[in-house]
Amino acid sequence: MTVKIHDPMPLEALIAVEPLLTEEERMIRDAVRRFVRERFLPRAGKLFEEERFPMDLIPEIAGMGLLGANLEGYGCAGMGAVAYGLALQELEYGDSGLRSFASVQGSLCMYPIHRYGSEEQKQKWLPKMAAGEIIGCFGLTEPDSGSDPGSMKTYARREGSHWVLNGSKMWITNAPFAHLAVVWAKVKEGDTVGGPDSIRGFVVERGMKGFETPTVHGKMSLRASATGEISLTDCVVPEANVLPGAKGLGGPLSCLNQARFGIAYAALGAARACYDCVVDYTRTRVQFGVPIASKQLVQEQIVEMAMEIAKGELVSLHFARLKEQGKLTPQQVSLAKKNNVAWALKIARSARGLLGGNGILLDYPVIRHMLNLESVYTYEGTNEVHTLILGRALTGIDAF
Ligand code: TGC
Ligand code: FAD
């Protein structure tokens, strides 16, 4: 049997958002795309295999304005939400760990300092963080408090002009090499540790007594991202390092809104990488005398991937424009995070299958993305947490 083979339609042509982007947004996206394809992808598999984050790329990532990209002033690029989302998507086309590095630095460390910090704190840390000279991490999750951060046990007690922190944080991205950590802790007065309302944000700097960040080893996901614990043992933090504007659980949760928005947009980058790989592979892989892409069962999977990426892109673009107008709600962020990450994971699994045995090799990007997306599905609010956030909003009933 002979099969007629034409040039495939690029996914961009199907989604057709290009005319909806500004010149500047396209330029930023294209610059990050070039960087990822030239500087990161050639060694992506090796970094994953060796469980190593590419520290040498930090200056280039900072040079493109990607650290605290959508913040204003203090050396930050002040990008709009669309440009920011597209840039993160290109990073995640490379690897979710590469994007995680930028998300954590910008949305989870620089954002709380920018939003809740004093002028002195902003001047002290933000320009160096934007330049990639100071790297931060964000300590909210604990061994016994993941989806329910209000139950955290880490506490801070005031002693004269400083605070003493005790507790431990778990699963902290960038912690092993971070110069500082934004740590969330409850305030203890006398023998009583306060409730979620008493939560405050502390900037703990490396070198402060009682602050340690052991690495979490043996991850089968996000291996090119450094993950650690934060251990705080009578850690002394000066009053000058407390974020004055953050009080209560709303402080850390507001940072999560920023990070989740970026993740939702970016996860489509991992999906696109799997899609590109699978179209190329199935057009050239011959079984039963024909390319496997000529089989209807294969095409059905490719079409479903394209459809879900297209829908995700449109939702992301719409929500990013709302964000630029200051109108994006946390529930909309949950919708995008839940939808885009769950579909990215399904697309990666489907792509893995379509590559057959080759699908389990690191020579192709698919298994790496598939394994990475298992973490993305869990962090920044699990798939179920986002279902319940939406369920609570839509029914008016809290089902947590
Ligand atoms: P709840 O009663 O709903 O709210 C407590 C207070 O917080 C306020 N609030 C928010 N504020 C801003 N943005 C939001 N999205 C907010 N959601 C709630 C709320 O108004 C209230 O304020 P107030 O003044 O009335 O007291 O709190 P809850 O205890 O019922 O919990 C809600 C829940 C479950 C949704 C929340 O705890 C949650 O989102 N859990 C998931 C935890 C999570 O996502 N952790 C992520 C850790 S960081 C991470 O994973 C980084 S991964 C690395 C990378 O990004 O690449
Ligand atoms: P749990 O909360 O124990 O959840 C286990 C299961 O129970 C999940 O399926 C969950 O959806 C389900 N569940 C929980 N509650 C309910 C409910 N009410 N109804 C129905 N189902 C429920 N945290 C940080 O603070 N900073 C970081 O930088 C960071 N980086 C991370 C990097 C990686 C690679 C990973 C894996 C995690 C990271 N995290 C970080 C932690 C992450 O945010 C948590 O793993 C996540 O919030 C889930 O918490 P948990 O792992 O304790 O799971």
Coordinates of C-alpha atoms and ligand atoms in Angstrom, one line a residue:
M1 CA 0.0 0.0 0.0
T2 CA 1.3 3.5 -0.8
V3 CA 0.6 6.4 1.5
K4 CA 0.6 10.0 0.3
I5 CA 2.6 12.1 2.7
H6 CA 2.2 15.9 2.8
D7 CA 3.9 18.5 5.0
P8 CA 2.1 18.6 8.4
M9 CA 0.2 21.7 9.4
P10 CA 2.1 23.4 12.2
L11 CA 0.2 23.5 15.5
E12 CA 0.7 27.3 15.5
A13 CA -1.3 27.5 12.3
L14 CA -4.2 25.6 13.8
I15 CA -4.3 27.6 17.1
A16 CA -3.7 30.9 15.2
V17 CA -3.0 33.2 18.2
E18 CA -0.1 34.9 16.5
P19 CA -2.2 37.9 15.3
L20 CA -3.4 38.3 18.9
L21 CA 0.1 38.9 20.2
T22 CA 2.1 42.1 20.2
E23 CA 5.4 42.5 18.4
E24 CA 7.1 42.6 21.8
E25 CA 5.4 39.5 23.1
R26 CA 6.5 37.6 20.0
M27 CA 10.1 38.8 20.3
I28 CA 10.3 37.7 24.0
R29 CA 8.9 34.3 23.2
D30 CA 11.2 33.8 20.2
A31 CA 14.3 34.8 22.2
V32 CA 13.5 32.3 25.0
R33 CA 12.7 29.7 22.4
R34 CA 16.1 30.1 20.8
F35 CA 17.8 30.0 24.1
V36 CA 16.1 26.8 25.2
R37 CA 16.6 25.0 21.9
E38 CA 20.3 26.0 21.5
R39 CA 21.5 26.2 25.1
F40 CA 19.4 23.8 27.1
L41 CA 17.9 21.0 24.9
P42 CA 21.2 19.5 23.7
R43 CA 21.9 18.5 27.3
A44 CA 18.4 18.1 28.8
G45 CA 18.5 14.3 29.0
K46 CA 21.9 14.3 30.6
L47 CA 20.9 16.9 33.3
F48 CA 17.8 14.8 34.1
E49 CA 19.9 11.6 34.3
E50 CA 22.5 13.3 36.5
E51 CA 19.9 15.0 38.8
R52 CA 21.6 18.3 38.1
F53 CA 20.2 21.9 37.6
P54 CA 22.3 23.9 35.0
M55 CA 23.6 26.6 37.3
D56 CA 25.7 28.0 34.5
L57 CA 22.6 29.1 32.6
I58 CA 21.3 31.4 35.4
P59 CA 23.1 34.5 34.1
E60 CA 21.5 34.0 30.6
I61 CA 18.1 33.4 32.1
A62 CA 18.4 36.6 34.2
G63 CA 19.8 38.4 31.1
M64 CA 16.5 37.7 29.2
G65 CA 14.7 39.4 32.1
L66 CA 13.0 36.1 33.2
L67 CA 13.6 36.5 36.9
G68 CA 10.7 38.5 38.5
A69 CA 9.8 39.1 34.8
N70 CA 6.4 40.6 35.5
L71 CA 7.3 42.8 38.4
E72 CA 7.9 46.5 38.1
G73 CA 11.0 48.4 39.1
Y74 CA 14.0 47.2 41.1
G75 CA 15.8 45.8 38.0
C76 CA 12.8 43.7 37.0
A77 CA 11.6 43.5 33.3
G78 CA 8.0 44.6 34.0
M79 CA 6.7 42.2 31.3
G80 CA 2.9 41.8 30.7
A81 CA 1.3 38.6 31.7
V82 CA 1.1 37.2 28.1
A83 CA 4.8 37.8 27.5
Y84 CA 5.6 36.2 30.9
G85 CA 3.4 33.2 30.3
L86 CA 4.8 32.6 26.8
A87 CA 8.4 32.9 28.1
L88 CA 7.7 30.4 30.8
Q89 CA 6.0 28.1 28.3
E90 CA 9.2 28.1 26.2
L91 CA 11.3 27.3 29.3
E92 CA 9.0 24.3 30.0
Y93 CA 9.3 23.2 26.4
G94 CA 12.8 22.5 27.6
D95 CA 12.0 21.1 31.0
S96 CA 9.6 21.7 33.9
G97 CA 12.6 22.0 36.2
L98 CA 14.0 24.9 34.2
R99 CA 10.6 26.7 34.4
S100 CA 10.3 25.8 38.1
F101 CA 13.5 27.6 38.8
A102 CA 12.2 30.8 37.3
S103 CA 8.7 30.4 38.8
V104 CA 10.0 30.0 42.3
Q105 CA 12.5 32.9 42.0
G106 CA 10.0 35.3 40.5
S107 CA 6.6 34.4 41.7
L108 CA 7.3 32.8 45.1
C109 CA 10.4 34.8 46.4
M110 CA 10.6 38.1 44.6
Y111 CA 6.8 38.6 44.5
P112 CA 6.3 38.5 48.3
I113 CA 9.3 40.8 48.8
H114 CA 7.9 43.1 46.2
R115 CA 4.4 43.0 47.5
Y116 CA 4.9 42.7 51.3
G117 CA 8.4 43.9 51.9
S118 CA 9.6 47.3 53.2
E119 CA 11.4 49.7 50.8
E120 CA 14.7 48.8 52.4
Q121 CA 14.1 45.0 51.9
K122 CA 13.1 45.6 48.2
Q123 CA 16.3 47.6 47.6
K124 CA 18.4 45.1 49.4
W125 CA 17.3 41.9 47.6
L126 CA 15.2 42.5 44.4
P127 CA 17.8 44.0 42.0
K128 CA 20.3 41.2 42.9
M129 CA 17.5 38.6 42.5
A130 CA 16.5 39.9 39.1
A131 CA 20.1 39.7 38.1
G132 CA 20.4 36.1 39.3
E133 CA 23.1 37.0 41.8
I134 CA 20.8 36.0 44.8
I135 CA 18.7 32.9 44.4
G136 CA 15.6 32.3 46.6
C137 CA 13.4 29.5 47.7
F138 CA 9.9 29.5 49.2
G139 CA 9.2 27.4 52.3
L140 CA 5.5 26.8 52.8
T141 CA 5.0 23.0 52.7
E142 CA 6.0 20.8 55.6
P143 CA 6.2 17.0 56.1
D144 CA 2.8 17.0 57.7
S145 CA 1.2 20.0 56.0
G146 CA 1.0 19.9 52.2
S147 CA -2.5 20.6 50.8
D148 CA -3.5 22.1 54.1
P149 CA -0.7 24.7 54.8
G150 CA -2.9 26.3 57.5
S151 CA -1.9 23.3 59.7
M152 CA 1.8 24.2 59.6
K153 CA 3.8 23.6 62.7
T154 CA 6.8 25.9 62.1
Y155 CA 6.7 28.7 64.5
A156 CA 8.5 32.0 65.3
R157 CA 8.9 33.5 68.7
R158 CA 10.0 37.0 69.3
E159 CA 13.0 37.6 71.5
G160 CA 13.9 41.2 71.9
S161 CA 14.8 42.7 68.5
H162 CA 14.9 39.4 66.7
W163 CA 12.8 36.2 66.0
V164 CA 13.7 32.6 66.7
L165 CA 12.3 30.1 64.2
N166 CA 11.8 26.3 64.7
G167 CA 10.4 23.8 62.3
S168 CA 11.0 22.1 59.0
K169 CA 9.8 22.6 55.5
M170 CA 9.7 19.8 52.8
W171 CA 9.9 19.7 49.0
I172 CA 11.5 23.1 48.6
T173 CA 12.5 23.9 45.1
N174 CA 16.0 25.7 44.8
A175 CA 16.6 25.2 48.5
P176 CA 19.9 23.3 48.2
F177 CA 21.6 26.3 46.5
A178 CA 19.4 29.2 47.6
H179 CA 21.0 32.3 49.2
L180 CA 17.8 33.1 51.0
A181 CA 14.4 31.5 51.8
V182 CA 11.0 33.1 52.3
V183 CA 9.8 31.0 55.2
W184 CA 6.2 31.1 56.4
A185 CA 5.7 30.5 60.1
K186 CA 3.1 30.9 62.8
V187 CA 3.8 33.3 65.7
K188 CA 4.2 31.8 69.1
E189 CA 3.3 33.9 72.2
G190 CA 4.1 32.4 75.6
D191 CA 3.3 28.7 75.2
T192 CA 0.7 29.2 72.5
V193 CA 1.3 28.9 68.8
G194 CA -1.2 31.1 66.9
G195 CA -3.6 29.9 64.2
P196 CA -3.4 30.5 60.4
D197 CA -4.2 34.2 61.1
S198 CA -0.8 34.5 62.9
I199 CA 1.3 33.4 59.9
R200 CA 4.1 35.8 58.9
G201 CA 6.8 35.7 56.2
F202 CA 10.5 35.7 57.2
V203 CA 13.4 36.1 54.9
V204 CA 16.0 33.7 56.2
E205 CA 19.5 34.2 54.8
R206 CA 22.1 31.5 54.3
G207 CA 24.6 31.6 57.1
M208 CA 22.0 32.4 59.7
K209 CA 22.5 30.1 62.6
G210 CA 20.2 27.0 62.7
F211 CA 19.3 27.2 58.9
E212 CA 20.0 24.1 56.8
T213 CA 18.8 22.9 53.5
P214 CA 19.5 19.2 52.9
T215 CA 18.9 18.0 49.4
V216 CA 16.1 15.5 48.6
H217 CA 17.6 12.7 46.5
G218 CA 16.1 9.9 44.5
K219 CA 13.3 11.9 42.8
M220 CA 12.1 10.2 39.6
S221 CA 10.6 13.5 38.5
L222 CA 12.0 17.1 38.1
R223 CA 15.4 15.6 38.3
A224 CA 17.0 18.7 36.7
S225 CA 15.5 20.8 39.5
A226 CA 17.1 21.0 42.9
T227 CA 14.7 20.1 45.7
G228 CA 15.5 20.3 49.4
E229 CA 14.2 20.5 52.9
I230 CA 14.6 23.5 55.1
S231 CA 15.5 22.8 58.7
L232 CA 15.2 25.6 61.3
T233 CA 16.7 24.9 64.7
D234 CA 16.5 27.9 67.0
C235 CA 17.2 30.0 63.8
V236 CA 17.7 33.6 64.7
V237 CA 16.2 36.1 62.2
P238 CA 16.4 39.9 62.7
E239 CA 13.2 41.9 62.8
A240 CA 14.5 43.6 59.6
N241 CA 13.9 40.3 57.8
V242 CA 10.2 40.1 58.6
L243 CA 7.9 41.0 55.7
P244 CA 5.8 43.8 57.3
G245 CA 2.9 43.6 54.9
A246 CA 2.0 39.9 55.1
K247 CA -0.3 38.6 57.8
G248 CA -2.2 35.4 57.8
L249 CA -2.5 32.5 55.3
G250 CA -3.6 34.9 52.6
G251 CA 0.1 36.1 52.4
P252 CA 1.5 32.8 51.0
L253 CA -1.7 32.0 49.1
S254 CA -1.4 35.3 47.2
C255 CA 2.0 34.2 46.0
L256 CA 0.6 30.9 44.8
N257 CA -1.9 32.8 42.6
Q258 CA 1.1 34.3 40.7
A259 CA 3.0 31.0 40.4
R260 CA 0.0 29.0 39.5
F261 CA -0.9 31.4 36.6
G262 CA 2.6 30.9 35.2
I263 CA 2.6 27.1 35.6
A264 CA -0.8 26.8 33.9
Y265 CA 0.5 28.7 30.8
A266 CA 3.9 27.0 30.9
A267 CA 2.7 23.3 31.2
L268 CA 1.5 23.6 27.6
G269 CA 5.2 23.9 26.7
A270 CA 5.8 20.4 28.0
A271 CA 2.7 19.2 26.1
R272 CA 3.9 20.9 22.9
A273 CA 7.3 19.3 23.2
C274 CA 5.6 15.9 23.4
Y275 CA 3.3 16.8 20.5
D276 CA 6.2 17.9 18.2
C277 CA 8.1 14.7 19.0
V278 CA 5.2 12.5 18.4
V279 CA 4.2 14.0 15.0
D280 CA 7.8 13.7 13.8
Y281 CA 8.1 10.2 15.1
T282 CA 4.9 8.7 13.8
R283 CA 5.4 10.2 10.4
T284 CA 8.7 8.4 10.0
R285 CA 8.2 5.2 12.1
V286 CA 7.1 2.4 9.7
Q287 CA 5.1 -0.6 10.8
F288 CA 3.1 -2.9 8.6
G289 CA 4.8 -1.2 5.7
V290 CA 3.4 2.3 6.3
P291 CA 4.2 5.2 8.7
I292 CA 2.2 4.6 11.9
A293 CA 0.8 8.2 11.5
S294 CA -1.3 6.8 8.6
K295 CA -3.3 4.7 11.1
Q296 CA -6.6 6.1 12.4
L297 CA -6.0 5.1 16.0
V298 CA -2.7 7.1 15.9
Q299 CA -4.3 10.1 14.3
E300 CA -7.1 10.2 16.8
Q301 CA -4.5 10.5 19.6
I302 CA -2.6 13.2 17.8
V303 CA -5.8 15.2 17.1
E304 CA -6.8 15.0 20.7
M305 CA -3.4 16.4 21.7
A306 CA -3.7 19.2 19.3
M307 CA -7.2 20.0 20.3
E308 CA -6.4 20.2 24.0
I309 CA -3.3 22.2 23.5
A310 CA -5.3 24.6 21.4
K311 CA -8.0 25.0 24.0
G312 CA -5.4 25.4 26.8
E313 CA -3.6 28.1 24.8
L314 CA -6.8 30.1 24.2
V315 CA -7.8 29.9 27.9
S316 CA -4.3 30.9 28.9
L317 CA -4.2 33.9 26.6
H318 CA -7.6 35.1 27.6
F319 CA -6.8 34.7 31.4
A320 CA -3.4 36.5 30.8
R321 CA -5.2 39.4 29.2
L322 CA -7.5 39.5 32.2
K323 CA -4.5 39.4 34.5
E324 CA -3.0 42.4 32.7
Q325 CA -6.2 44.3 33.4
G326 CA -6.1 43.2 37.1
K327 CA -9.2 41.1 36.7
L328 CA -8.0 37.6 37.0
T329 CA -9.5 35.7 40.0
P330 CA -7.9 32.8 41.9
Q331 CA -10.7 30.5 40.7
Q332 CA -9.8 31.2 37.1
V333 CA -6.2 30.5 38.0
S334 CA -7.3 27.1 39.4
L335 CA -9.3 26.3 36.3
A336 CA -6.3 26.9 34.1
K337 CA -3.8 25.1 36.4
K338 CA -6.1 22.1 36.8
N339 CA -7.0 21.9 33.1
N340 CA -3.7 22.6 31.5
V341 CA -1.5 20.5 33.7
A342 CA -3.9 17.5 33.7
W343 CA -4.0 17.6 29.9
A344 CA -0.3 18.1 29.6
L345 CA 0.2 14.9 31.6
K346 CA -2.4 13.0 29.6
I347 CA -0.7 14.2 26.3
A348 CA 2.7 13.2 27.6
R349 CA 1.4 9.7 28.6
S350 CA -0.3 9.3 25.2
A351 CA 2.9 10.4 23.4
R352 CA 4.9 8.0 25.5
G353 CA 2.7 5.2 24.2
L354 CA 3.0 6.3 20.6
L355 CA 6.8 6.1 20.7
G356 CA 6.6 2.5 21.8
G357 CA 9.7 1.2 23.4
N358 CA 11.6 4.3 22.3
G359 CA 9.2 6.2 24.6
I360 CA 11.0 5.1 27.7
L361 CA 14.4 6.4 26.5
L362 CA 15.9 9.7 27.6
D363 CA 17.0 10.1 24.0
Y364 CA 13.5 11.5 23.3
P365 CA 12.0 14.2 25.5
V366 CA 8.7 12.5 26.2
I367 CA 9.4 10.3 29.2
R368 CA 11.3 13.2 30.9
H369 CA 8.3 15.5 30.4
M370 CA 5.9 12.8 31.5
L371 CA 7.8 12.1 34.7
N372 CA 8.2 15.9 35.4
L373 CA 4.5 16.6 34.9
E374 CA 3.7 14.1 37.7
S375 CA 5.2 16.8 40.1
V376 CA 3.6 19.7 38.3
Y377 CA 0.2 17.8 38.8
T378 CA 0.9 17.7 42.5
Y379 CA 2.7 21.0 43.4
E380 CA 1.2 24.4 43.6
G381 CA -2.1 22.8 44.6
T382 CA -2.8 19.3 43.6
N383 CA -5.4 18.5 40.9
E384 CA -7.9 17.7 43.6
V385 CA -7.2 20.9 45.6
H386 CA -8.0 22.9 42.4
T387 CA -11.2 20.9 41.9
L388 CA -12.3 21.7 45.4
I389 CA -11.4 25.4 45.0
L390 CA -13.6 25.5 41.9
G391 CA -16.2 23.3 43.5
R392 CA -16.5 25.6 46.5
A393 CA -16.9 28.6 44.2
L394 CA -19.4 27.0 41.9
T395 CA -21.6 25.4 44.6
G396 CA -21.0 27.7 47.5
I397 CA -20.1 24.6 49.6
D398 CA -16.7 24.0 51.1
A399 CA -15.8 20.3 50.4
F400 CA -12.3 20.4 51.7
Ligands
TGC1 P1 -9.2 29.6 53.3 O1 -10.1 29.7 54.5 O2 -9.8 29.3 52.0 O3 -8.3 30.9 53.2 C1 -7.5 31.4 54.3 C2 -7.2 32.9 54.0 O4 -6.5 33.0 52.8 C3 -7.3 33.7 51.8 N1 -7.1 33.1 50.5 C4 -6.4 33.6 49.5 N2 -5.8 34.8 49.4 C5 -5.2 35.0 48.2 N3 -5.2 34.1 47.2 C6 -5.8 32.9 47.3 N4 -5.8 32.1 46.3 C7 -6.5 32.6 48.5 N5 -7.2 31.5 48.9 C8 -7.6 31.8 50.2 C9 -8.7 33.7 52.3 O5 -9.4 34.8 51.9 C10 -8.5 33.7 53.8 O6 -8.2 35.0 54.2 P2 -8.8 35.6 55.6 O7 -8.2 37.0 55.6 O8 -10.3 35.6 55.4 O9 -8.3 34.7 56.7 O10 -8.1 28.6 53.6 P3 -8.1 27.0 53.8 O11 -7.3 26.6 55.0 O12 -9.5 26.5 53.6 O13 -7.2 26.5 52.5 C11 -7.6 26.7 51.2 C12 -6.7 25.9 50.3 C13 -6.9 24.5 50.5 C14 -7.3 26.2 48.9 C15 -5.3 26.3 50.3 O14 -4.8 26.1 51.5 C16 -4.4 25.7 49.2 O15 -4.3 26.3 48.1 N6 -3.7 24.6 49.4 C17 -2.7 24.1 48.5 C18 -1.3 24.4 49.0 C19 -0.4 24.7 47.9 O16 -0.7 24.9 46.8 N7 0.9 24.7 48.2 C20 1.9 25.0 47.3 C21 3.2 25.2 47.9 S1 4.5 26.0 46.9 C22 4.8 25.0 45.7 O17 4.2 23.9 45.5 C23 5.9 25.4 44.8 S2 6.2 24.2 43.5 C24 7.5 24.8 42.7 C25 7.1 25.6 41.5 O18 6.2 26.5 41.6 O19 7.6 25.4 40.4
FAD2 P1 -1.0 15.8 50.5 O1 -1.6 17.1 50.8 O2 -0.8 14.8 51.6 O3 -2.0 15.1 49.4 C1 -2.0 13.7 49.1 C2 -3.2 13.4 48.3 O4 -4.4 13.7 49.0 C3 -3.3 14.2 47.0 O5 -3.8 13.5 46.0 C4 -4.3 15.3 47.4 O6 -5.0 15.9 46.3 C5 -5.2 14.5 48.3 N1 -6.0 15.4 49.2 C6 -5.5 16.2 50.2 N2 -6.5 16.9 50.8 C7 -7.6 16.5 50.1 C8 -9.0 16.8 50.3 N3 -9.4 17.7 51.2 N4 -9.9 16.2 49.5 C9 -9.5 15.3 48.5 N5 -8.2 15.0 48.3 C10 -7.3 15.5 49.1 N6 6.3 23.4 48.4 C11 6.8 24.6 48.8 O7 6.3 25.1 49.8 N7 7.8 25.2 48.1 C12 8.3 24.6 47.0 O8 9.2 25.2 46.4 C13 7.8 23.3 46.6 N8 8.4 22.7 45.5 C14 8.0 21.4 45.2 C15 8.7 20.7 44.3 C16 8.4 19.3 44.0 C17 9.2 18.5 43.0 C18 7.3 18.7 44.7 C19 6.9 17.3 44.4 C20 6.6 19.5 45.6 C21 6.9 20.8 45.9 N9 6.3 21.5 46.9 C22 6.8 22.7 47.3 C23 5.3 20.9 47.7 C24 3.9 20.8 47.1 O9 3.3 22.0 47.0 C25 3.1 19.7 47.8 O10 3.6 18.5 47.5 C26 1.6 19.8 47.5 O11 1.0 21.0 48.0 C27 0.8 18.6 48.0 O12 1.1 18.3 49.4 P2 1.6 16.8 49.9 O13 2.7 16.4 49.0 O14 1.8 16.9 51.3 O15 0.3 15.9 49.6

